[in-house]
Amino acid sequence: MTYLETAAQFYSEVAQTPQIGLCCVQSSPLQLPGLKIPQPMQEMNYGCGSTVHPAELANQPTVLYVGVGGGLEALQFAYFSRRPGAVIAVEPVEAMREAAARNLEIAAQENPWFDPSFVEIRAGDAFNLPVADASVDVVAQNCLFNIFEPEDLTRALQEAYRVLKPGGRLQMSDPIATRPIPPHLQQDERLRAMCLSGALTYEEYIQRIINVGFGQIEIRARRPYRLLDYQTYHLQEHLLLESLDSVSFKVPIPVDGACVFTGKTAIYTGLEELFDDHAGHILQKGVPAAVCDKTAAKLATLIPDKLIITNSTWHYTGGGCC
């Protein structure tokens, strides 16, 4: 079998016999007024973070969700887009499609506002999304793309870019590795399917997103996910995996490079009330302004003695001067 066939077989197994806590962060699902998550969905929470960011979901967007799992995040997206076909869930594994459909029927019984028609489950995969070019507002995936080998990851990102409308958003949650994962683990197909050995480093992961054309990336969360201990995984030292939640925008890449927001701010400390770099950034004296990493680096070289650049918080939700 190829590694993708191994992954499909693995998720067919866990669709029929849920493995609680298989690859999820130890946190409860997003709580929303009037939303009840059925217990079977919670047991099949096979994600590593969250892709449901309420601030991105105004005006009832059309959402394409890749890898439906137990249907938990498809239901959460439907909470914001309460109309037939608002959420298109693409899933290659038949058993998982069947499990998600059952769970969504339970959700309809427990949530008076929800109708199963709000979520349309389609057979398909991340490399051949069954929708037209520039037809959806949001593409989302949780703990799926990290399974892919690097070139397949690029194919999946290109497909997401294709189906997004201009200005559309790719909302993802994936494990990343704090240092490169050694080949003997990368080649273990079962560990890859379990989201333990396919993760790229943060720098590699972000660059793949930029390379397919996304001009702005915002990091919503970064936190510890799993530890690969040296005894079990035959390593020289422990290797920490982290969970990264990001939103990438289908906007042109600026001439000077993509904008990646990680929660840094710039604080002007000079004598004037305002500082204008004449490149679109105006800083008010003493007031932190959110800036992308690229702008932070430029400002730091422009006026190093009149500027404080704060560290990345890895939690950015908008604003700033970029």
PDB file of C-alpha atoms in Angstrom:
ATOM      1  CA  MET A   1       0.000   0.000   0.000  1.00  0.00           C
ATOM      2  CA  THR A   2       1.004   3.609  -0.481  1.00  0.00           C
ATOM      3  CA  TYR A   3       1.132   5.805   2.626  1.00  0.00           C
ATOM      4  CA  LEU A   4      -2.184   7.395   1.591  1.00  0.00           C
ATOM      5  CA  GLU A   5      -3.819   3.962   1.408  1.00  0.00           C
ATOM      6  CA  THR A   6      -2.440   3.182   4.856  1.00  0.00           C
ATOM      7  CA  ALA A   7      -3.945   6.431   6.147  1.00  0.00           C
ATOM      8  CA  ALA A   8      -7.313   5.649   4.521  1.00  0.00           C
ATOM      9  CA  GLN A   9      -7.362   2.181   6.099  1.00  0.00           C
ATOM     10  CA  PHE A  10      -6.442   3.632   9.490  1.00  0.00           C
ATOM     11  CA  TYR A  11      -9.234   6.219   9.406  1.00  0.00           C
ATOM     12  CA  SER A  12     -11.717   3.636   8.214  1.00  0.00           C
ATOM     13  CA  GLU A  13     -10.883   1.707  11.390  1.00  0.00           C
ATOM     14  CA  VAL A  14     -11.258   4.686  13.723  1.00  0.00           C
ATOM     15  CA  ALA A  15     -14.500   5.709  12.008  1.00  0.00           C
ATOM     16  CA  GLN A  16     -16.014   2.365  12.938  1.00  0.00           C
ATOM     17  CA  THR A  17     -14.344   2.117  16.361  1.00  0.00           C
ATOM     18  CA  PRO A  18     -13.640   5.631  17.686  1.00  0.00           C
ATOM     19  CA  GLN A  19     -10.332   6.189  19.482  1.00  0.00           C
ATOM     20  CA  ILE A  20     -10.934   8.952  21.997  1.00  0.00           C
ATOM     21  CA  GLY A  21      -8.030  11.390  22.140  1.00  0.00           C
ATOM     22  CA  LEU A  22      -6.360   9.852  19.087  1.00  0.00           C
ATOM     23  CA  CYS A  23      -4.711  13.077  17.960  1.00  0.00           C
ATOM     24  CA  CYS A  24      -6.568  15.930  19.588  1.00  0.00           C
ATOM     25  CA  VAL A  25      -5.292  18.625  21.877  1.00  0.00           C
ATOM     26  CA  GLN A  26      -6.584  18.160  25.409  1.00  0.00           C
ATOM     27  CA  SER A  27      -9.186  20.914  25.142  1.00  0.00           C
ATOM     28  CA  SER A  28     -12.951  21.006  24.778  1.00  0.00           C
ATOM     29  CA  PRO A  29     -14.633  21.970  21.486  1.00  0.00           C
ATOM     30  CA  LEU A  30     -15.469  25.616  20.868  1.00  0.00           C
ATOM     31  CA  GLN A  31     -18.508  26.537  22.954  1.00  0.00           C
ATOM     32  CA  LEU A  32     -21.196  28.570  21.178  1.00  0.00           C
ATOM     33  CA  PRO A  33     -24.643  29.661  22.431  1.00  0.00           C
ATOM     34  CA  GLY A  34     -27.306  27.147  21.472  1.00  0.00           C
ATOM     35  CA  LEU A  35     -24.823  24.636  20.044  1.00  0.00           C
ATOM     36  CA  LYS A  36     -24.734  21.132  21.488  1.00  0.00           C
ATOM     37  CA  ILE A  37     -22.011  18.777  20.281  1.00  0.00           C
ATOM     38  CA  PRO A  38     -23.259  15.150  20.231  1.00  0.00           C
ATOM     39  CA  GLN A  39     -21.163  12.742  22.260  1.00  0.00           C
ATOM     40  CA  PRO A  40     -20.163  10.584  19.228  1.00  0.00           C
ATOM     41  CA  MET A  41     -18.759  13.699  17.570  1.00  0.00           C
ATOM     42  CA  GLN A  42     -16.702  14.522  20.639  1.00  0.00           C
ATOM     43  CA  GLU A  43     -15.328  10.975  20.681  1.00  0.00           C
ATOM     44  CA  MET A  44     -14.240  11.411  17.045  1.00  0.00           C
ATOM     45  CA  ASN A  45     -12.543  14.765  17.543  1.00  0.00           C
ATOM     46  CA  TYR A  46      -9.538  13.815  15.414  1.00  0.00           C
ATOM     47  CA  GLY A  47      -8.114  17.315  15.141  1.00  0.00           C
ATOM     48  CA  CYS A  48      -5.101  19.011  16.720  1.00  0.00           C
ATOM     49  CA  GLY A  49      -6.620  22.447  17.344  1.00  0.00           C
ATOM     50  CA  SER A  50      -9.458  24.471  15.824  1.00  0.00           C
ATOM     51  CA  THR A  51     -10.145  25.915  12.379  1.00  0.00           C
ATOM     52  CA  VAL A  52     -13.415  27.586  13.430  1.00  0.00           C
ATOM     53  CA  HIS A  53     -12.630  31.246  14.036  1.00  0.00           C
ATOM     54  CA  PRO A  54     -15.884  33.212  14.506  1.00  0.00           C
ATOM     55  CA  ALA A  55     -14.362  36.504  13.356  1.00  0.00           C
ATOM     56  CA  GLU A  56     -13.802  34.969   9.906  1.00  0.00           C
ATOM     57  CA  LEU A  57     -17.340  33.656   9.520  1.00  0.00           C
ATOM     58  CA  ALA A  58     -19.534  36.724   9.067  1.00  0.00           C
ATOM     59  CA  ASN A  59     -22.085  36.915   6.224  1.00  0.00           C
ATOM     60  CA  GLN A  60     -22.758  33.159   6.064  1.00  0.00           C
ATOM     61  CA  PRO A  61     -19.734  32.074   3.998  1.00  0.00           C
ATOM     62  CA  THR A  62     -19.653  28.959   1.864  1.00  0.00           C
ATOM     63  CA  VAL A  63     -17.185  26.611   3.563  1.00  0.00           C
ATOM     64  CA  LEU A  64     -15.343  23.681   2.012  1.00  0.00           C
ATOM     65  CA  TYR A  65     -14.161  21.354   4.762  1.00  0.00           C
ATOM     66  CA  VAL A  66     -11.524  18.804   3.725  1.00  0.00           C
ATOM     67  CA  GLY A  67     -11.604  15.564   5.719  1.00  0.00           C
ATOM     68  CA  VAL A  68     -14.938  15.589   7.547  1.00  0.00           C
ATOM     69  CA  GLY A  69     -13.919  13.307  10.433  1.00  0.00           C
ATOM     70  CA  GLY A  70     -16.841  12.856  12.814  1.00  0.00           C
ATOM     71  CA  GLY A  71     -18.462  16.054  11.567  1.00  0.00           C
ATOM     72  CA  LEU A  72     -17.705  18.221  14.614  1.00  0.00           C
ATOM     73  CA  GLU A  73     -16.210  21.225  12.836  1.00  0.00           C
ATOM     74  CA  ALA A  74     -18.620  20.885   9.909  1.00  0.00           C
ATOM     75  CA  LEU A  75     -21.412  21.335  12.452  1.00  0.00           C
ATOM     76  CA  GLN A  76     -19.622  24.322  13.998  1.00  0.00           C
ATOM     77  CA  PHE A  77     -19.213  25.964  10.594  1.00  0.00           C
ATOM     78  CA  ALA A  78     -22.896  25.341   9.861  1.00  0.00           C
ATOM     79  CA  TYR A  79     -23.712  27.265  13.040  1.00  0.00           C
ATOM     80  CA  PHE A  80     -22.549  30.402  11.200  1.00  0.00           C
ATOM     81  CA  SER A  81     -24.024  29.525   7.774  1.00  0.00           C
ATOM     82  CA  ARG A  82     -27.517  28.165   8.351  1.00  0.00           C
ATOM     83  CA  ARG A  83     -28.596  27.315   4.828  1.00  0.00           C
ATOM     84  CA  PRO A  84     -28.614  24.222   2.597  1.00  0.00           C
ATOM     85  CA  GLY A  85     -25.210  23.382   1.153  1.00  0.00           C
ATOM     86  CA  ALA A  86     -23.415  26.085   3.120  1.00  0.00           C
ATOM     87  CA  VAL A  87     -20.785  23.560   4.248  1.00  0.00           C
ATOM     88  CA  ILE A  88     -19.332  21.138   1.698  1.00  0.00           C
ATOM     89  CA  ALA A  89     -17.483  18.352   3.486  1.00  0.00           C
ATOM     90  CA  VAL A  90     -15.087  16.368   1.283  1.00  0.00           C
ATOM     91  CA  GLU A  91     -14.009  12.974   2.598  1.00  0.00           C
ATOM     92  CA  PRO A  92     -12.230  10.090   0.774  1.00  0.00           C
ATOM     93  CA  VAL A  93     -13.003   7.385   3.364  1.00  0.00           C
ATOM     94  CA  GLU A  94     -16.465   5.836   2.975  1.00  0.00           C
ATOM     95  CA  ALA A  95     -16.717   4.689   6.600  1.00  0.00           C
ATOM     96  CA  MET A  96     -15.903   8.204   7.789  1.00  0.00           C
ATOM     97  CA  ARG A  97     -18.536   9.716   5.488  1.00  0.00           C
ATOM     98  CA  GLU A  98     -21.099   7.312   6.918  1.00  0.00           C
ATOM     99  CA  ALA A  99     -20.097   8.051  10.527  1.00  0.00           C
ATOM    100  CA  ALA A 100     -20.247  11.817   9.960  1.00  0.00           C
ATOM    101  CA  ALA A 101     -23.695  11.525   8.372  1.00  0.00           C
ATOM    102  CA  ARG A 102     -24.967   9.561  11.395  1.00  0.00           C
ATOM    103  CA  ASN A 103     -23.476  12.094  13.782  1.00  0.00           C
ATOM    104  CA  LEU A 104     -25.050  15.005  11.926  1.00  0.00           C
ATOM    105  CA  GLU A 105     -28.462  13.326  12.173  1.00  0.00           C
ATOM    106  CA  ILE A 106     -27.966  13.124  15.937  1.00  0.00           C
ATOM    107  CA  ALA A 107     -26.930  16.792  15.926  1.00  0.00           C
ATOM    108  CA  ALA A 108     -30.193  17.700  14.192  1.00  0.00           C
ATOM    109  CA  GLN A 109     -32.128  16.010  16.986  1.00  0.00           C
ATOM    110  CA  GLU A 110     -30.161  17.861  19.680  1.00  0.00           C
ATOM    111  CA  ASN A 111     -29.975  21.292  17.985  1.00  0.00           C
ATOM    112  CA  PRO A 112     -33.317  22.779  16.860  1.00  0.00           C
ATOM    113  CA  TRP A 113     -31.583  25.305  14.569  1.00  0.00           C
ATOM    114  CA  PHE A 114     -29.639  22.660  12.608  1.00  0.00           C
ATOM    115  CA  ASP A 115     -30.779  20.794   9.513  1.00  0.00           C
ATOM    116  CA  PRO A 116     -28.557  18.072   7.977  1.00  0.00           C
ATOM    117  CA  SER A 117     -28.983  19.774   4.594  1.00  0.00           C
ATOM    118  CA  PHE A 118     -26.694  22.533   5.864  1.00  0.00           C
ATOM    119  CA  VAL A 119     -23.761  20.104   5.437  1.00  0.00           C
ATOM    120  CA  GLU A 120     -23.298  18.319   2.120  1.00  0.00           C
ATOM    121  CA  ILE A 121     -20.890  15.384   2.376  1.00  0.00           C
ATOM    122  CA  ARG A 122     -19.127  14.557  -0.897  1.00  0.00           C
ATOM    123  CA  ALA A 123     -16.697  11.817  -1.826  1.00  0.00           C
ATOM    124  CA  GLY A 124     -13.355  13.233  -2.883  1.00  0.00           C
ATOM    125  CA  ASP A 125      -9.875  14.069  -1.695  1.00  0.00           C
ATOM    126  CA  ALA A 126      -7.643  17.053  -1.050  1.00  0.00           C
ATOM    127  CA  PHE A 127      -5.906  16.724  -4.421  1.00  0.00           C
ATOM    128  CA  ASN A 128      -9.089  16.857  -6.522  1.00  0.00           C
ATOM    129  CA  LEU A 129     -11.681  18.942  -4.694  1.00  0.00           C
ATOM    130  CA  PRO A 130     -15.116  18.454  -6.298  1.00  0.00           C
ATOM    131  CA  VAL A 131     -15.967  22.154  -6.636  1.00  0.00           C
ATOM    132  CA  ALA A 132     -15.402  24.840  -9.270  1.00  0.00           C
ATOM    133  CA  ASP A 133     -12.596  27.370  -9.386  1.00  0.00           C
ATOM    134  CA  ALA A 134     -13.016  30.422  -7.113  1.00  0.00           C
ATOM    135  CA  SER A 135     -16.323  29.144  -5.721  1.00  0.00           C
ATOM    136  CA  VAL A 136     -15.942  29.056  -1.907  1.00  0.00           C
ATOM    137  CA  ASP A 137     -15.186  31.639   0.779  1.00  0.00           C
ATOM    138  CA  VAL A 138     -13.376  29.355   3.221  1.00  0.00           C
ATOM    139  CA  VAL A 139     -11.389  26.132   2.889  1.00  0.00           C
ATOM    140  CA  ALA A 140     -10.686  24.407   6.204  1.00  0.00           C
ATOM    141  CA  GLN A 141      -8.812  21.298   7.317  1.00  0.00           C
ATOM    142  CA  ASN A 142      -7.815  20.034  10.736  1.00  0.00           C
ATOM    143  CA  CYS A 143      -4.873  17.672  11.246  1.00  0.00           C
ATOM    144  CA  LEU A 144      -5.044  16.261   7.704  1.00  0.00           C
ATOM    145  CA  PHE A 145      -2.458  18.065   5.595  1.00  0.00           C
ATOM    146  CA  ASN A 146       0.344  17.122   8.014  1.00  0.00           C
ATOM    147  CA  ILE A 147      -0.130  13.508   6.915  1.00  0.00           C
ATOM    148  CA  PHE A 148       0.949  14.383   3.375  1.00  0.00           C
ATOM    149  CA  GLU A 149       4.500  14.081   2.132  1.00  0.00           C
ATOM    150  CA  PRO A 150       5.876  17.537   1.182  1.00  0.00           C
ATOM    151  CA  GLU A 151       5.064  17.445  -2.535  1.00  0.00           C
ATOM    152  CA  ASP A 152       1.576  16.124  -1.848  1.00  0.00           C
ATOM    153  CA  LEU A 153       1.120  18.923   0.690  1.00  0.00           C
ATOM    154  CA  THR A 154       1.904  21.402  -2.074  1.00  0.00           C
ATOM    155  CA  ARG A 155      -0.699  19.737  -4.323  1.00  0.00           C
ATOM    156  CA  ALA A 156      -3.323  20.034  -1.582  1.00  0.00           C
ATOM    157  CA  LEU A 157      -2.476  23.693  -0.959  1.00  0.00           C
ATOM    158  CA  GLN A 158      -2.701  24.421  -4.687  1.00  0.00           C
ATOM    159  CA  GLU A 159      -6.170  22.844  -4.796  1.00  0.00           C
ATOM    160  CA  ALA A 160      -7.300  24.941  -1.843  1.00  0.00           C
ATOM    161  CA  TYR A 161      -5.988  28.054  -3.581  1.00  0.00           C
ATOM    162  CA  ARG A 162      -7.810  27.101  -6.803  1.00  0.00           C
ATOM    163  CA  VAL A 163     -11.266  26.777  -5.255  1.00  0.00           C
ATOM    164  CA  LEU A 164     -11.066  29.885  -3.039  1.00  0.00           C
ATOM    165  CA  LYS A 165     -12.587  33.149  -4.173  1.00  0.00           C
ATOM    166  CA  PRO A 166     -10.205  36.141  -4.315  1.00  0.00           C
ATOM    167  CA  GLY A 167      -9.754  37.255  -0.731  1.00  0.00           C
ATOM    168  CA  GLY A 168     -10.896  33.847   0.506  1.00  0.00           C
ATOM    169  CA  ARG A 169      -9.370  32.160   3.542  1.00  0.00           C
ATOM    170  CA  LEU A 170      -7.598  28.855   4.120  1.00  0.00           C
ATOM    171  CA  GLN A 171      -8.119  27.943   7.781  1.00  0.00           C
ATOM    172  CA  MET A 172      -5.895  25.141   9.011  1.00  0.00           C
ATOM    173  CA  SER A 173      -4.729  23.388  12.137  1.00  0.00           C
ATOM    174  CA  ASP A 174      -1.754  21.054  11.832  1.00  0.00           C
ATOM    175  CA  PRO A 175       1.064  19.658  13.938  1.00  0.00           C
ATOM    176  CA  ILE A 176       4.485  21.177  13.292  1.00  0.00           C
ATOM    177  CA  ALA A 177       7.847  19.902  14.488  1.00  0.00           C
ATOM    178  CA  THR A 178      10.284  21.926  16.588  1.00  0.00           C
ATOM    179  CA  ARG A 179      13.102  20.360  14.569  1.00  0.00           C
ATOM    180  CA  PRO A 180      13.153  18.143  11.460  1.00  0.00           C
ATOM    181  CA  ILE A 181      11.666  14.697  11.994  1.00  0.00           C
ATOM    182  CA  PRO A 182      14.258  12.015  11.194  1.00  0.00           C
ATOM    183  CA  PRO A 183      13.754   9.795   8.135  1.00  0.00           C
ATOM    184  CA  HIS A 184      13.051   6.576  10.072  1.00  0.00           C
ATOM    185  CA  LEU A 185       9.936   8.190  11.554  1.00  0.00           C
ATOM    186  CA  GLN A 186       8.878   9.938   8.356  1.00  0.00           C
ATOM    187  CA  GLN A 187       8.887   6.572   6.603  1.00  0.00           C
ATOM    188  CA  ASP A 188       6.644   4.931   9.221  1.00  0.00           C
ATOM    189  CA  GLU A 189       3.277   5.045   7.443  1.00  0.00           C
ATOM    190  CA  ARG A 190       1.254   4.153  10.528  1.00  0.00           C
ATOM    191  CA  LEU A 191       2.835   6.952  12.577  1.00  0.00           C
ATOM    192  CA  ARG A 192       2.257   9.336   9.677  1.00  0.00           C
ATOM    193  CA  ALA A 193      -1.433   8.402   9.584  1.00  0.00           C
ATOM    194  CA  MET A 194      -1.585   9.046  13.336  1.00  0.00           C
ATOM    195  CA  CYS A 195      -0.252  12.602  12.812  1.00  0.00           C
ATOM    196  CA  LEU A 196       3.017  11.840  14.586  1.00  0.00           C
ATOM    197  CA  SER A 197       5.690  11.710  11.903  1.00  0.00           C
ATOM    198  CA  GLY A 198       4.701  13.832   8.883  1.00  0.00           C
ATOM    199  CA  ALA A 199       4.963  17.283  10.450  1.00  0.00           C
ATOM    200  CA  LEU A 200       7.218  19.925   8.907  1.00  0.00           C
ATOM    201  CA  THR A 201       9.006  22.618  10.865  1.00  0.00           C
ATOM    202  CA  TYR A 202       7.208  25.958  11.235  1.00  0.00           C
ATOM    203  CA  GLU A 203       9.476  27.605   8.641  1.00  0.00           C
ATOM    204  CA  GLU A 204       8.952  24.835   6.071  1.00  0.00           C
ATOM    205  CA  TYR A 205       5.192  24.749   6.649  1.00  0.00           C
ATOM    206  CA  ILE A 206       4.716  28.515   6.232  1.00  0.00           C
ATOM    207  CA  GLN A 207       6.939  28.644   3.153  1.00  0.00           C
ATOM    208  CA  ARG A 208       4.856  25.936   1.456  1.00  0.00           C
ATOM    209  CA  ILE A 209       1.756  28.083   1.961  1.00  0.00           C
ATOM    210  CA  ILE A 210       3.477  31.163   0.543  1.00  0.00           C
ATOM    211  CA  ASN A 211       4.888  29.233  -2.421  1.00  0.00           C
ATOM    212  CA  VAL A 212       1.413  28.467  -3.795  1.00  0.00           C
ATOM    213  CA  GLY A 213       0.445  32.153  -3.732  1.00  0.00           C
ATOM    214  CA  PHE A 214      -1.092  33.107  -0.378  1.00  0.00           C
ATOM    215  CA  GLY A 215      -0.043  36.697   0.325  1.00  0.00           C
ATOM    216  CA  GLN A 216      -1.017  36.994   3.992  1.00  0.00           C
ATOM    217  CA  ILE A 217      -0.855  34.454   6.814  1.00  0.00           C
ATOM    218  CA  GLU A 218      -2.077  34.970  10.360  1.00  0.00           C
ATOM    219  CA  ILE A 219      -1.107  32.663  13.227  1.00  0.00           C
ATOM    220  CA  ARG A 220      -4.075  32.177  15.554  1.00  0.00           C
ATOM    221  CA  ALA A 221      -2.522  29.721  18.021  1.00  0.00           C
ATOM    222  CA  ARG A 222       0.669  27.736  18.620  1.00  0.00           C
ATOM    223  CA  ARG A 223       0.891  25.336  21.521  1.00  0.00           C
ATOM    224  CA  PRO A 224       2.468  22.011  22.595  1.00  0.00           C
ATOM    225  CA  TYR A 225       0.828  18.975  20.982  1.00  0.00           C
ATOM    226  CA  ARG A 226       2.775  15.746  21.547  1.00  0.00           C
ATOM    227  CA  LEU A 227       6.199  14.685  22.743  1.00  0.00           C
ATOM    228  CA  LEU A 228       8.086  12.009  20.832  1.00  0.00           C
ATOM    229  CA  ASP A 229      10.272  10.621  23.597  1.00  0.00           C
ATOM    230  CA  TYR A 230      13.706   9.353  22.688  1.00  0.00           C
ATOM    231  CA  GLN A 231      13.217   5.867  24.148  1.00  0.00           C
ATOM    232  CA  THR A 232      10.016   4.965  22.278  1.00  0.00           C
ATOM    233  CA  TYR A 233      10.904   6.615  18.979  1.00  0.00           C
ATOM    234  CA  HIS A 234      14.639   5.857  18.908  1.00  0.00           C
ATOM    235  CA  LEU A 235      15.812   9.461  18.973  1.00  0.00           C
ATOM    236  CA  GLN A 236      18.928  11.093  20.362  1.00  0.00           C
ATOM    237  CA  GLU A 237      16.742  13.452  22.390  1.00  0.00           C
ATOM    238  CA  HIS A 238      13.060  14.209  22.925  1.00  0.00           C
ATOM    239  CA  LEU A 239      11.261  15.864  19.995  1.00  0.00           C
ATOM    240  CA  LEU A 240       8.330  18.202  20.695  1.00  0.00           C
ATOM    241  CA  LEU A 241       5.477  18.566  18.228  1.00  0.00           C
ATOM    242  CA  GLU A 242       3.341  21.706  18.348  1.00  0.00           C
ATOM    243  CA  SER A 243      -0.159  22.480  17.106  1.00  0.00           C
ATOM    244  CA  LEU A 244      -0.401  25.475  14.766  1.00  0.00           C
ATOM    245  CA  ASP A 245      -3.697  27.208  13.888  1.00  0.00           C
ATOM    246  CA  SER A 246      -3.424  29.546  10.909  1.00  0.00           C
ATOM    247  CA  VAL A 247      -5.539  31.562   8.482  1.00  0.00           C
ATOM    248  CA  SER A 248      -4.058  32.206   5.029  1.00  0.00           C
ATOM    249  CA  PHE A 249      -5.616  34.764   2.695  1.00  0.00           C
ATOM    250  CA  LYS A 250      -5.870  34.469  -1.078  1.00  0.00           C
ATOM    251  CA  VAL A 251      -4.498  37.933  -1.757  1.00  0.00           C
ATOM    252  CA  PRO A 252      -1.550  38.904  -3.973  1.00  0.00           C
ATOM    253  CA  ILE A 253       1.903  38.525  -2.485  1.00  0.00           C
ATOM    254  CA  PRO A 254       3.436  42.012  -2.062  1.00  0.00           C
ATOM    255  CA  VAL A 255       6.558  42.810  -4.050  1.00  0.00           C
ATOM    256  CA  ASP A 256       8.644  42.647  -0.887  1.00  0.00           C
ATOM    257  CA  GLY A 257       7.221  39.296   0.214  1.00  0.00           C
ATOM    258  CA  ALA A 258       4.233  37.784   1.993  1.00  0.00           C
ATOM    259  CA  CYS A 259       2.942  39.213   5.269  1.00  0.00           C
ATOM    260  CA  VAL A 260       3.063  36.746   8.157  1.00  0.00           C
ATOM    261  CA  PHE A 261       1.491  37.933  11.402  1.00  0.00           C
ATOM    262  CA  THR A 262       2.639  36.139  14.554  1.00  0.00           C
ATOM    263  CA  GLY A 263       1.531  38.672  17.159  1.00  0.00           C
ATOM    264  CA  LYS A 264       4.515  41.031  17.111  1.00  0.00           C
ATOM    265  CA  THR A 265       4.039  44.731  17.823  1.00  0.00           C
ATOM    266  CA  ALA A 266       6.152  47.788  17.134  1.00  0.00           C
ATOM    267  CA  ILE A 267       6.358  50.613  19.705  1.00  0.00           C
ATOM    268  CA  TYR A 268       7.813  53.975  18.710  1.00  0.00           C
ATOM    269  CA  THR A 269       9.867  55.577  21.500  1.00  0.00           C
ATOM    270  CA  GLY A 270      11.149  58.715  19.750  1.00  0.00           C
ATOM    271  CA  LEU A 271      10.446  62.372  20.568  1.00  0.00           C
ATOM    272  CA  GLU A 272       7.835  62.999  17.850  1.00  0.00           C
ATOM    273  CA  GLU A 273       4.191  62.093  18.387  1.00  0.00           C
ATOM    274  CA  LEU A 274       4.119  60.007  15.201  1.00  0.00           C
ATOM    275  CA  PHE A 275       6.589  58.103  13.074  1.00  0.00           C
ATOM    276  CA  ASP A 276       5.850  57.543   9.369  1.00  0.00           C
ATOM    277  CA  ASP A 277       8.101  55.186   7.426  1.00  0.00           C
ATOM    278  CA  HIS A 278       6.460  56.358   4.155  1.00  0.00           C
ATOM    279  CA  ALA A 279       5.677  52.740   3.324  1.00  0.00           C
ATOM    280  CA  GLY A 280       2.196  52.659   4.816  1.00  0.00           C
ATOM    281  CA  HIS A 281       3.116  52.319   8.485  1.00  0.00           C
ATOM    282  CA  ILE A 282       2.424  55.126  10.943  1.00  0.00           C
ATOM    283  CA  LEU A 283       3.337  54.531  14.575  1.00  0.00           C
ATOM    284  CA  GLN A 284       1.939  56.592  17.446  1.00  0.00           C
ATOM    285  CA  LYS A 285       4.428  57.300  20.212  1.00  0.00           C
ATOM    286  CA  GLY A 286       4.152  54.760  23.017  1.00  0.00           C
ATOM    287  CA  VAL A 287       1.266  52.833  21.452  1.00  0.00           C
ATOM    288  CA  PRO A 288       1.936  49.204  20.383  1.00  0.00           C
ATOM    289  CA  ALA A 289       0.924  48.560  16.773  1.00  0.00           C
ATOM    290  CA  ALA A 290       0.562  45.033  15.431  1.00  0.00           C
ATOM    291  CA  VAL A 291       2.966  44.415  12.563  1.00  0.00           C
ATOM    292  CA  CYS A 292       3.823  41.461  10.397  1.00  0.00           C
ATOM    293  CA  ASP A 293       7.205  39.836  10.863  1.00  0.00           C
ATOM    294  CA  LYS A 294       8.515  41.369   7.628  1.00  0.00           C
ATOM    295  CA  THR A 295       7.607  44.910   8.691  1.00  0.00           C
ATOM    296  CA  ALA A 296       8.969  44.320  12.193  1.00  0.00           C
ATOM    297  CA  ALA A 297      12.366  43.422  10.728  1.00  0.00           C
ATOM    298  CA  LYS A 298      12.396  46.449   8.413  1.00  0.00           C
ATOM    299  CA  LEU A 299      11.455  48.898  11.150  1.00  0.00           C
ATOM    300  CA  ALA A 300      14.061  47.434  13.475  1.00  0.00           C
ATOM    301  CA  THR A 301      16.806  48.288  10.972  1.00  0.00           C
ATOM    302  CA  LEU A 302      15.315  51.686  10.073  1.00  0.00           C
ATOM    303  CA  ILE A 303      15.145  53.239  13.548  1.00  0.00           C
ATOM    304  CA  PRO A 304      16.746  50.733  15.954  1.00  0.00           C
ATOM    305  CA  ASP A 305      17.322  53.298  18.694  1.00  0.00           C
ATOM    306  CA  LYS A 306      13.712  54.567  18.651  1.00  0.00           C
ATOM    307  CA  LEU A 307      11.782  51.333  18.461  1.00  0.00           C
ATOM    308  CA  ILE A 308      10.807  48.348  20.588  1.00  0.00           C
ATOM    309  CA  ILE A 309       9.724  45.178  18.767  1.00  0.00           C
ATOM    310  CA  THR A 310       7.857  42.766  21.033  1.00  0.00           C
ATOM    311  CA  ASN A 311       8.163  39.017  20.674  1.00  0.00           C
ATOM    312  CA  SER A 312       5.706  36.856  18.751  1.00  0.00           C
ATOM    313  CA  THR A 313       2.691  35.904  20.853  1.00  0.00           C
ATOM    314  CA  TRP A 314       1.600  33.272  18.294  1.00  0.00           C
ATOM    315  CA  HIS A 315      -1.916  34.563  18.800  1.00  0.00           C
ATOM    316  CA  TYR A 316      -2.996  37.169  16.239  1.00  0.00           C
ATOM    317  CA  THR A 317      -6.591  38.146  15.513  1.00  0.00           C
ATOM    318  CA  GLY A 318      -6.272  41.232  13.331  1.00  0.00           C
ATOM    319  CA  GLY A 319      -5.542  44.934  13.532  1.00  0.00           C
ATOM    320  CA  GLY A 320      -2.267  46.738  13.208  1.00  0.00           C
ATOM    321  CA  CYS A 321      -0.727  48.854  10.513  1.00  0.00           C
ATOM    322  CA  CYS A 322       0.287  46.398   7.799  1.00  0.00           C
TER     323      CYS A 322
END
